[in-house]
Structure formats: C-alpha cells, structure tokens
mmCIF file of C-alpha atoms in Angstrom:
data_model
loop_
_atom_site.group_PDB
_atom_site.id
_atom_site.type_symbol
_atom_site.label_atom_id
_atom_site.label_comp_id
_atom_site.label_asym_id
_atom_site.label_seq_id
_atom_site.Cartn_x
_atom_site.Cartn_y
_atom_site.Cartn_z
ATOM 1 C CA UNK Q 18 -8.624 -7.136 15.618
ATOM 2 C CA UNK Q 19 -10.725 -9.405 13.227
ATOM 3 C CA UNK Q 20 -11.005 -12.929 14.269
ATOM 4 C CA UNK Q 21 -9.602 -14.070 10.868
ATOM 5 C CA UNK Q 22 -5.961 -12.427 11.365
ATOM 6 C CA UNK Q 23 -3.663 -15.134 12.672
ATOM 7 C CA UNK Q 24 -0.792 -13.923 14.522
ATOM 8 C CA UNK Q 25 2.113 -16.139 14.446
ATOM 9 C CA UNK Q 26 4.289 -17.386 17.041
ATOM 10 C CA UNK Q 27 7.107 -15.248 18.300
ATOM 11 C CA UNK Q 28 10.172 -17.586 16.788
ATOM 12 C CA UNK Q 29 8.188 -17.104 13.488
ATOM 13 C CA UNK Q 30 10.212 -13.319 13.816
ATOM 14 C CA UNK Q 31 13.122 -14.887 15.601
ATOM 15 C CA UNK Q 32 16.414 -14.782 14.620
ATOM 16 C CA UNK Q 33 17.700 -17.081 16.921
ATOM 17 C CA UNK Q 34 14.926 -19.891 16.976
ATOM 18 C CA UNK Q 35 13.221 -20.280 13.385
ATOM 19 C CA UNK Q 36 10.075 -22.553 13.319
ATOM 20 C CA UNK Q 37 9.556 -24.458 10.218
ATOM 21 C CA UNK Q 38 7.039 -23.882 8.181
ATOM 22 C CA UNK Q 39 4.492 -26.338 6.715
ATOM 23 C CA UNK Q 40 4.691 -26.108 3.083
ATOM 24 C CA UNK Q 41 1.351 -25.977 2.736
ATOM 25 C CA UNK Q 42 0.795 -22.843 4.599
ATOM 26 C CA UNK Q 43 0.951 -19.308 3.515
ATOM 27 C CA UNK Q 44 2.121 -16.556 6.021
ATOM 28 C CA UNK Q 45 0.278 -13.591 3.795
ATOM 29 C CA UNK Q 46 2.479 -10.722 5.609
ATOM 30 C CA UNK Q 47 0.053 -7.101 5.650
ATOM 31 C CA UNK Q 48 0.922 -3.978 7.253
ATOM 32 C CA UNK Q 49 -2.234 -1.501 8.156
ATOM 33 C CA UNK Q 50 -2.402 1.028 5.483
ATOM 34 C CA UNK Q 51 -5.998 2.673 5.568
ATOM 35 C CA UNK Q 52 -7.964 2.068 2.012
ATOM 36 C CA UNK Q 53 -5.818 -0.937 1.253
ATOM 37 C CA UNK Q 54 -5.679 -2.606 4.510
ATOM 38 C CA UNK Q 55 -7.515 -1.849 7.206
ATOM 39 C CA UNK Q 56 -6.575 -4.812 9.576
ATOM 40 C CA UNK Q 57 -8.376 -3.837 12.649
ATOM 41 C CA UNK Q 58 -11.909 -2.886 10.585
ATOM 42 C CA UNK Q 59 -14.694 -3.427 12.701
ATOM 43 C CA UNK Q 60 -17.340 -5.636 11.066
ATOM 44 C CA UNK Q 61 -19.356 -2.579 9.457
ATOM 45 C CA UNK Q 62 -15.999 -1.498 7.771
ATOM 46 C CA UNK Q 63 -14.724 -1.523 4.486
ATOM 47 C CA UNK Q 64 -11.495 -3.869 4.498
ATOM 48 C CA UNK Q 65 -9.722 -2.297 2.044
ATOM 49 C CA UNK Q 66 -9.386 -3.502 -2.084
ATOM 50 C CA UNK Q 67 -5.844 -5.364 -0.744
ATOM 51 C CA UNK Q 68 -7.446 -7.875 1.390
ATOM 52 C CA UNK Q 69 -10.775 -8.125 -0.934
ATOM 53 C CA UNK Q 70 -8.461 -9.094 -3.195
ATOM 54 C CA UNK Q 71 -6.298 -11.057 -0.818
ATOM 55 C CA UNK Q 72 -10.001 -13.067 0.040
ATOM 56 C CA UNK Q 73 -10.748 -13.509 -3.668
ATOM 57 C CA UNK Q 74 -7.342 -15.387 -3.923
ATOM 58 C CA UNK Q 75 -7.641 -17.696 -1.002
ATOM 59 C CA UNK Q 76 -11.154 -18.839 -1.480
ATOM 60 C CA UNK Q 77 -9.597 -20.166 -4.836
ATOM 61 C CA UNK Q 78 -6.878 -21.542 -3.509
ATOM 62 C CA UNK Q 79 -8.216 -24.263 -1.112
ATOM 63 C CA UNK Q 80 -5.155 -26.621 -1.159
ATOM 64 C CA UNK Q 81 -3.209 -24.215 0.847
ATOM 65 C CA UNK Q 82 -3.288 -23.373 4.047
ATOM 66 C CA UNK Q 83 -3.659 -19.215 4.493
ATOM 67 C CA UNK Q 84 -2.738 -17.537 7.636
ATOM 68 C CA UNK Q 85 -2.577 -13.416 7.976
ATOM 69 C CA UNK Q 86 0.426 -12.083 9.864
ATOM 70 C CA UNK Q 87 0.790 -8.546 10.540
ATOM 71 C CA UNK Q 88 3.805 -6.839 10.370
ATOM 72 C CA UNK Q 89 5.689 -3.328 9.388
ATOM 73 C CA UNK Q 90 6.404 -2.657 6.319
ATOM 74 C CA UNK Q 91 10.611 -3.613 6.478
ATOM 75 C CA UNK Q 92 9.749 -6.663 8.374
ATOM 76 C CA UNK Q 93 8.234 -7.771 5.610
ATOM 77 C CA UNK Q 94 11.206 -6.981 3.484
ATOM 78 C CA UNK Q 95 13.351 -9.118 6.011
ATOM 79 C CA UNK Q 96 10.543 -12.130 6.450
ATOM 80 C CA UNK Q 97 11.442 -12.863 2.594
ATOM 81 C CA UNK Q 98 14.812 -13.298 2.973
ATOM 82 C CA UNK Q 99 14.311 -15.800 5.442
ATOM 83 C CA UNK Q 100 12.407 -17.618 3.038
ATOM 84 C CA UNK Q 101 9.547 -18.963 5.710
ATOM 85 C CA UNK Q 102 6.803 -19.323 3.181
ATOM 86 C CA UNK Q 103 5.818 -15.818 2.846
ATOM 87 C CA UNK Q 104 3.766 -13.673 0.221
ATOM 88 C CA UNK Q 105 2.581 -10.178 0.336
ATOM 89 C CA UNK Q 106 0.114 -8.010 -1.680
ATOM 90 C CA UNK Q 107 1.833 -4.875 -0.143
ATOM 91 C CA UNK Q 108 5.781 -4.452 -1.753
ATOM 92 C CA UNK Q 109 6.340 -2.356 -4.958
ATOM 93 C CA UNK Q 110 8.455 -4.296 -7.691
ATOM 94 C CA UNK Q 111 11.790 -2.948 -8.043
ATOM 95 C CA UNK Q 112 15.559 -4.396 -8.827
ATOM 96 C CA UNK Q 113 17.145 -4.634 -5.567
ATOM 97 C CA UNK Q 114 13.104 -6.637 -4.302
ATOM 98 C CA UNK Q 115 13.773 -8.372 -7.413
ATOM 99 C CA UNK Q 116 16.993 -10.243 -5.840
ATOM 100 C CA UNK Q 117 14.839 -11.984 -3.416
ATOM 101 C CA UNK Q 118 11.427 -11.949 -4.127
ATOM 102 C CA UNK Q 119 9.394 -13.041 -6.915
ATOM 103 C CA UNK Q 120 6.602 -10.924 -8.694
ATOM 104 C CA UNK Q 121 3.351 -11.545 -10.425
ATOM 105 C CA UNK Q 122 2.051 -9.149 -13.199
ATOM 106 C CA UNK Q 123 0.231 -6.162 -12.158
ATOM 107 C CA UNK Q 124 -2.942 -7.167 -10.282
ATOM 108 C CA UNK Q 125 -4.431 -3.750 -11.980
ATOM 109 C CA UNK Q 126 -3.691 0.025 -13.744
ATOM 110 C CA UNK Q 127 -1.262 1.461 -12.022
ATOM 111 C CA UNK Q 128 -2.085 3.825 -8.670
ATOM 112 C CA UNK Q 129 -0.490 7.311 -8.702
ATOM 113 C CA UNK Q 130 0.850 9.239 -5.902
ATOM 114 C CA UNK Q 131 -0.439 12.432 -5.030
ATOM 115 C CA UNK Q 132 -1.710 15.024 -2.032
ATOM 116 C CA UNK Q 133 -4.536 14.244 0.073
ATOM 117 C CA UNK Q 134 -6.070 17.299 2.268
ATOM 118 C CA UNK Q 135 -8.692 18.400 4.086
ATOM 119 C CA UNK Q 136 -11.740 19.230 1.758
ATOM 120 C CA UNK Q 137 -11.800 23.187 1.578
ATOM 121 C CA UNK Q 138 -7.731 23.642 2.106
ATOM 122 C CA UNK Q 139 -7.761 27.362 1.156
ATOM 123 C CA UNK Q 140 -4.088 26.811 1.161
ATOM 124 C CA UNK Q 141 -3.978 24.750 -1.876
ATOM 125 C CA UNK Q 142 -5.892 27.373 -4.192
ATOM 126 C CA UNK Q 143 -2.609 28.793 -5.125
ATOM 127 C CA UNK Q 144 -1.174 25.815 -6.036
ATOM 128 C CA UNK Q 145 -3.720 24.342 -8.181
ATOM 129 C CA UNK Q 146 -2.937 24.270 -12.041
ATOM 130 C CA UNK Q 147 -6.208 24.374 -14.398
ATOM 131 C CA UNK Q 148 -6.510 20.928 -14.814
ATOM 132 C CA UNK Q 149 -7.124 20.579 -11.204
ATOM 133 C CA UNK Q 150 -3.840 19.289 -10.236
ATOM 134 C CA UNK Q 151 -1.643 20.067 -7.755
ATOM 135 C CA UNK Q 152 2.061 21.970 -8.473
ATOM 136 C CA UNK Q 153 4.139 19.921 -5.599
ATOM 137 C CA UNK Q 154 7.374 22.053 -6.623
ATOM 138 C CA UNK Q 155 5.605 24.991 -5.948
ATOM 139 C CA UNK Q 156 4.071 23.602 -2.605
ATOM 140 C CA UNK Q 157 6.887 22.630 -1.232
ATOM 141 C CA UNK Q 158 8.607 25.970 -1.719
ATOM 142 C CA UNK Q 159 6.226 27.687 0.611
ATOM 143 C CA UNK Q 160 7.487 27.836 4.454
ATOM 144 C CA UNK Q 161 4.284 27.852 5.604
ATOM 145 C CA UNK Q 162 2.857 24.860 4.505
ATOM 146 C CA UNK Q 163 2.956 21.172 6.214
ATOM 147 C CA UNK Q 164 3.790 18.499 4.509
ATOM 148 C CA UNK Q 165 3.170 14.837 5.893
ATOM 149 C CA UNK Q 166 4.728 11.645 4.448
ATOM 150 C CA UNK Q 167 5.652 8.508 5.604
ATOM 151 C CA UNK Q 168 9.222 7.611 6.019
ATOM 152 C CA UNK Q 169 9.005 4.239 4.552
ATOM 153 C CA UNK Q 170 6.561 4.858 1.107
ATOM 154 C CA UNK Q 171 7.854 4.775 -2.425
ATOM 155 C CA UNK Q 172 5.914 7.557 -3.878
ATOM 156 C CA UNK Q 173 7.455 7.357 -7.389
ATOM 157 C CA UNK Q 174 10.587 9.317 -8.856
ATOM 158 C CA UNK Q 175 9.125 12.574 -9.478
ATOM 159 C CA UNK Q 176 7.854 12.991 -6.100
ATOM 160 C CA UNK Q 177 10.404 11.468 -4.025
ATOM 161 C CA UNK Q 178 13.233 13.669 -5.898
ATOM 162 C CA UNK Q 179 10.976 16.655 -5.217
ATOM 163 C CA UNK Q 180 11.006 16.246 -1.591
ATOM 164 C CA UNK Q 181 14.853 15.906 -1.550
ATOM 165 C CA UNK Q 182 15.698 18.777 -3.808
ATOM 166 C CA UNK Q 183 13.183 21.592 -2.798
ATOM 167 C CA UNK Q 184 13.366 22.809 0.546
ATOM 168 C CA UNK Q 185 11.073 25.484 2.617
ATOM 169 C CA UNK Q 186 8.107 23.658 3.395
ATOM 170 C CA UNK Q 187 8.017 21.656 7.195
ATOM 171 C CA UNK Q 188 8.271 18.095 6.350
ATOM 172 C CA UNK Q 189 6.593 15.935 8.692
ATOM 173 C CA UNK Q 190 7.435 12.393 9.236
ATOM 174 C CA UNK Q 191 6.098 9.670 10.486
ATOM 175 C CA UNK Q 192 6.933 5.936 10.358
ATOM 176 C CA UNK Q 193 4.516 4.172 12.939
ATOM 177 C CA UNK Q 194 2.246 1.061 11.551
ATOM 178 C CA UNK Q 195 -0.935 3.542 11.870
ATOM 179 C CA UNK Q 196 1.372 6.455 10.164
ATOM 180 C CA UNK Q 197 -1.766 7.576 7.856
ATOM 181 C CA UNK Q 198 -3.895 7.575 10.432
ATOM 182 C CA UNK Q 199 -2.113 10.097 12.572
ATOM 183 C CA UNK Q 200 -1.638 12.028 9.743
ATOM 184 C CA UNK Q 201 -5.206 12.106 8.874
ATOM 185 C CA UNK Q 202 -5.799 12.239 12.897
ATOM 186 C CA UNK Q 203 -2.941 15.991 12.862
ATOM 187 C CA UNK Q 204 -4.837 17.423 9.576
ATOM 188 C CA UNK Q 205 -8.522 17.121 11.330
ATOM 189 C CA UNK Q 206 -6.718 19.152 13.916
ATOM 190 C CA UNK Q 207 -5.323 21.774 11.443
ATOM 191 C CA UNK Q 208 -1.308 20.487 13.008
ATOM 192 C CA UNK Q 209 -0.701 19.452 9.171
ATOM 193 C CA UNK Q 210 -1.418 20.804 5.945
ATOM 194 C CA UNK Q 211 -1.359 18.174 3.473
ATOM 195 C CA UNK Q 212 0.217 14.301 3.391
ATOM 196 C CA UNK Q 213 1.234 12.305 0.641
ATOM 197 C CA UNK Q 214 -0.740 9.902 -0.471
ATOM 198 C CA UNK Q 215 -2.663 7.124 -2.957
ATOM 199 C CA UNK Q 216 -6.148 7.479 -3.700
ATOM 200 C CA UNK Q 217 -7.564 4.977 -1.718
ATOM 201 C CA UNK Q 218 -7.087 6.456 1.384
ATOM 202 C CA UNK Q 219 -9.526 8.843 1.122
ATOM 203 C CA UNK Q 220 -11.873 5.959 0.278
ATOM 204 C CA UNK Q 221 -15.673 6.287 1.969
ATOM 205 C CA UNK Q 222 -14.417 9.243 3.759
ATOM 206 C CA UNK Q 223 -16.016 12.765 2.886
ATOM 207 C CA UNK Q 224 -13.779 14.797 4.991
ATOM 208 C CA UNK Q 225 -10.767 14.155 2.577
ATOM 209 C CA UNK Q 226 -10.249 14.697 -0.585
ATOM 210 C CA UNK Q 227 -6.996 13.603 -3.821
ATOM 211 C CA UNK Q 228 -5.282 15.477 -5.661
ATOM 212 C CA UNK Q 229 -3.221 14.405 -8.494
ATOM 213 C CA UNK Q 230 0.500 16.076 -8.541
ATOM 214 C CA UNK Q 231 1.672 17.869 -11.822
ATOM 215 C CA UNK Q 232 4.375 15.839 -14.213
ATOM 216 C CA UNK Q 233 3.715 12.647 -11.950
ATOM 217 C CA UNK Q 234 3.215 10.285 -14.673
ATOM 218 C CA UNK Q 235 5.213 7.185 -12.856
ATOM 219 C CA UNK Q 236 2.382 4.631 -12.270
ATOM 220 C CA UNK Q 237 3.152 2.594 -9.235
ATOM 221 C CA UNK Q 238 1.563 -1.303 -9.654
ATOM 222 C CA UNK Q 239 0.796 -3.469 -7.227
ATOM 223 C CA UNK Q 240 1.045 -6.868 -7.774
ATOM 224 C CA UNK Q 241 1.170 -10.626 -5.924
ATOM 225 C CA UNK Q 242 5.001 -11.083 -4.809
ATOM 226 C CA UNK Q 243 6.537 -13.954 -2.659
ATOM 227 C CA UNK Q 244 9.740 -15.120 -1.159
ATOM 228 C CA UNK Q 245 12.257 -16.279 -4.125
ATOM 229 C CA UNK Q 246 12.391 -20.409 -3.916
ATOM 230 C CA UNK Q 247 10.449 -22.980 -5.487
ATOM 231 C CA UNK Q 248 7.657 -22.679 -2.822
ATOM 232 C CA UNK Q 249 6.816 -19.099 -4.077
ATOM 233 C CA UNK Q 250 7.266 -19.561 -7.413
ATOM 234 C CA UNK Q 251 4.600 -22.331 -6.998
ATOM 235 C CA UNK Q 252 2.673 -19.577 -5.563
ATOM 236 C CA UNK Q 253 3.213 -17.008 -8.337
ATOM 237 C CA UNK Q 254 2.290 -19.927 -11.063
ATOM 238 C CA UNK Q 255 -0.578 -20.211 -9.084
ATOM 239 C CA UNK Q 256 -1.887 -17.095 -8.752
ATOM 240 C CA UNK Q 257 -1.106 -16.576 -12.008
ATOM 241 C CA UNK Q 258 -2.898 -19.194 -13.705
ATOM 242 C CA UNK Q 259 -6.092 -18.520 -11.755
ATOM 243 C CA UNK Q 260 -6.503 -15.128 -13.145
ATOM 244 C CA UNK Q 261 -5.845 -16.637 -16.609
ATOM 245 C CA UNK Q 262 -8.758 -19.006 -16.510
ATOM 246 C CA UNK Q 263 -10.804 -17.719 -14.075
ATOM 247 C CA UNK Q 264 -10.844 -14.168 -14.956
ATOM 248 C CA UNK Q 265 -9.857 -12.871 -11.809
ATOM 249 C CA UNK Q 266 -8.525 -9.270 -13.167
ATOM 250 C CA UNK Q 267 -12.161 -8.367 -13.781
ATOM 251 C CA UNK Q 268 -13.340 -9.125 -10.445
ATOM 252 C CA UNK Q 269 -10.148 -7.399 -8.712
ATOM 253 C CA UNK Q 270 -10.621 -4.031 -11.419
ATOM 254 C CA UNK Q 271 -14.136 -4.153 -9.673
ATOM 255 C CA UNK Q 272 -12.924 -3.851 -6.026
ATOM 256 C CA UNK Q 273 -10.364 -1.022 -6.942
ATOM 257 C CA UNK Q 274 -12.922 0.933 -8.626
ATOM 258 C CA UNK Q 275 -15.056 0.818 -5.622
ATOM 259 C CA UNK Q 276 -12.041 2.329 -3.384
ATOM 260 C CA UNK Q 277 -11.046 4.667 -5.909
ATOM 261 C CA UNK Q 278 -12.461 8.572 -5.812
ATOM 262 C CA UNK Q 279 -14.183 8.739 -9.432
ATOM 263 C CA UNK Q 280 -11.638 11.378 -10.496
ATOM 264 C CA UNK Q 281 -8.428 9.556 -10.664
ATOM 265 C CA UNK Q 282 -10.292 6.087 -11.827
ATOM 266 C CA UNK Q 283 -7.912 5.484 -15.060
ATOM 267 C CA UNK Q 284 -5.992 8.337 -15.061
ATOM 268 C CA UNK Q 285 -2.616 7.579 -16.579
#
C-alpha cells in the first residue's frame, strides 16, 4: 500500500470509543475502485483521475491537515453520520445522501454506465445496435450470458430497473472492496461474460474494452461531498472557491480525459 495512505486508528470506526478529531484534519474516506482509485498502485501505476484529483485539491489546500482512510463503500455512508471530519470524492448525490452530507457541483461531465468485456466477445455481436451500442434488455434476456455487477453501485435508473425487471441471464454478484477486480480477474478466465461498468476501468488496459448501453442517457456526476456541519460546509466553500479562481475544472477535465477510452469522451 502507498506510503501516503494513512490508516486511522481503530476507535476512528468504533462505535463504542469515538476519538475526536482535530478540526484541522481531513479523513478523505476512498474505497479501491480500479480507474478511479487504485489505492494499492505500485509506483509505476496510474492512480486513478479520483485521487489525481484528490492531490490537486490538497496541494491547494495547505491549512488543513489531509489524511487518506480506506474504507468500503457503506462505511463511508456511516463515517458521515458520525460527523468525524470526513469528505469523500467517491458518493453519488442523491436525496436520502442529501440528509446528511453536503455536495459540491459536479467536479466534471457526467460518467455513464455501461458494459465492459473482453475485447473480441463474439457474444456481444448480437447485441450490438448500429451505433455501436450495446441493447442491455436484449442481453439480459439471453440464459446464456454472464452478467457481473457489484452489489453496492448506482448504475443509473435505466440500468438498475433493467436488471430487476428482465430475467434469464446469470447475474453475478459481488460486493468485496476489490469487486472489479475479480470480475475482471473471472472474465480473463472466460467464468463471466460481461460486468457493469464506468469507463475508466478499462483505463490503460488493452485487454478490455466499453460499451455504451442503449436509452442510458442518465449521466451520473461525481462531485466533492462531506459530512453535513459547519466543518464540511467550510470544506465545500473551500473547494468551491478554489476552482472558481484558480481554474481547477480545467485541470481536473484534463485528468478524466486521460482515463477515459476516446469513444465515450463527451458523450451525453
């Protein structure tokens, strides 16, 4: 694990002995999610456009204090409740997150959902429209295809509806922290079909390929979100006022674009 991740104390997780935090420190809570954030990179690695964005906010934000946790995805969730000083670059705005957590705008265009296979699936042919996009009704019709997702994603409406409604392909789940990697790991194997994914995970990696899904127009955006008291709204302002006057949105368009396969750059 790089040198720079700082991993907390345990009573930083418990619920029985809570350490107080410093308000000067920020616990930046990241889960490993290959493309975005690849937390045990080794040096010659590509971190992932997350934390080269994370890094582009805390080298301009030297009056803090910045420490890396890692953490699954709902402990995250539950580490904002407790209001400990925490941020994230990692949790999808939506109402409910919206109760307890407080949001930045969109750090950039929004990142669609799609399938990511093995380059040369044969199987896919048939579901391929002529605008090179892939019919994920259709897919997931067929009994002899296998689908991989991860239990905890948001993939947007369209797709998440799809995979509750239309049943006959073998759903595969997974939920561990390295989830996309064992999917990845059971497709080079030919155990899995397809998974469901973003485009940066098949970042620098010539063995996969992604494939936009038909009708998916929901754009999911990532943006800077913290715990919901006055420390992270500090935070927010922060954040928010360096990419006003510093031009930050330029700089973190720049690191997505080198992440994201050339075909999906800007789609809508």
């Amino acid at each position: 694990m790089k040198s720079w991740i700082v991993l907390l104390c345990i009573s930083f997780f418990s619920l029985s002995a809570p350490c107080k935090v410093d308000g000067a420190t920020i616990y930046w809570l990241f889960f490993d999610a290959p493309g975005a954030v690849n937390l045990n990179a080794n040096d010659h690695e590509a971190p992932g456009y997350l934390l080269e964005v994370h890094r582009l906010l805390v080298h301009r934000m030297p009056e803090y204090r910045h420490q890396v946790v890692e953490v699954p995805f709902l402990r995250i969730l539950e580490q904002m409740k407790k209001q400990r000083g925490t941020c994230t670059l990692m949790i999808l705005k939506n109402p409910e997150r919206e109760s307890f957590m407080e949001f930045g705008t969109p750090l950039l265009k929004g990142i669609p959902a799609g399938v990511i296979a093995s380059r040369g699936n044969a199987k896919l042919i048939r579901y391929m429209t002529k605008t090179g996009v892939v019919d994920l009704d259709m897919l997931l019709k067929d009994k002899n295809i296998n689908v991989g997702v991860i239990t905890e994603r948001y993939y947007g409406k369209k797709i998440n509806e799809s995979l509750v409604k239309i049943h006959g392909a073998q759903i595969i789940q997974k939920r561990r922290k390295n989830a996309a990697q064992e999917l990845k790991s059971m497709m080079a194997l030919g155990r899995l079909d397809v998974y469901l994914g973003f485009p940066f995970e098949v970042a620098f990696n010539s063995d996969f390929i992604f494939y936009p899904i038909k009708d998916n127009s929901e754009l999911l955006h990532p943006s800077i979100s913290c715990e919901k008291t006055a420390f992270g709204k500090a935070i927010i302002a922060k954040t928010e006022e360096l990419r006003r006057k510093q031009g930050l949105d330029s700089e973190i368009e720049k690191i997505y674009t080198r992440y994201a396969p050339l075909g999906v750059q800007g789609r809508e």
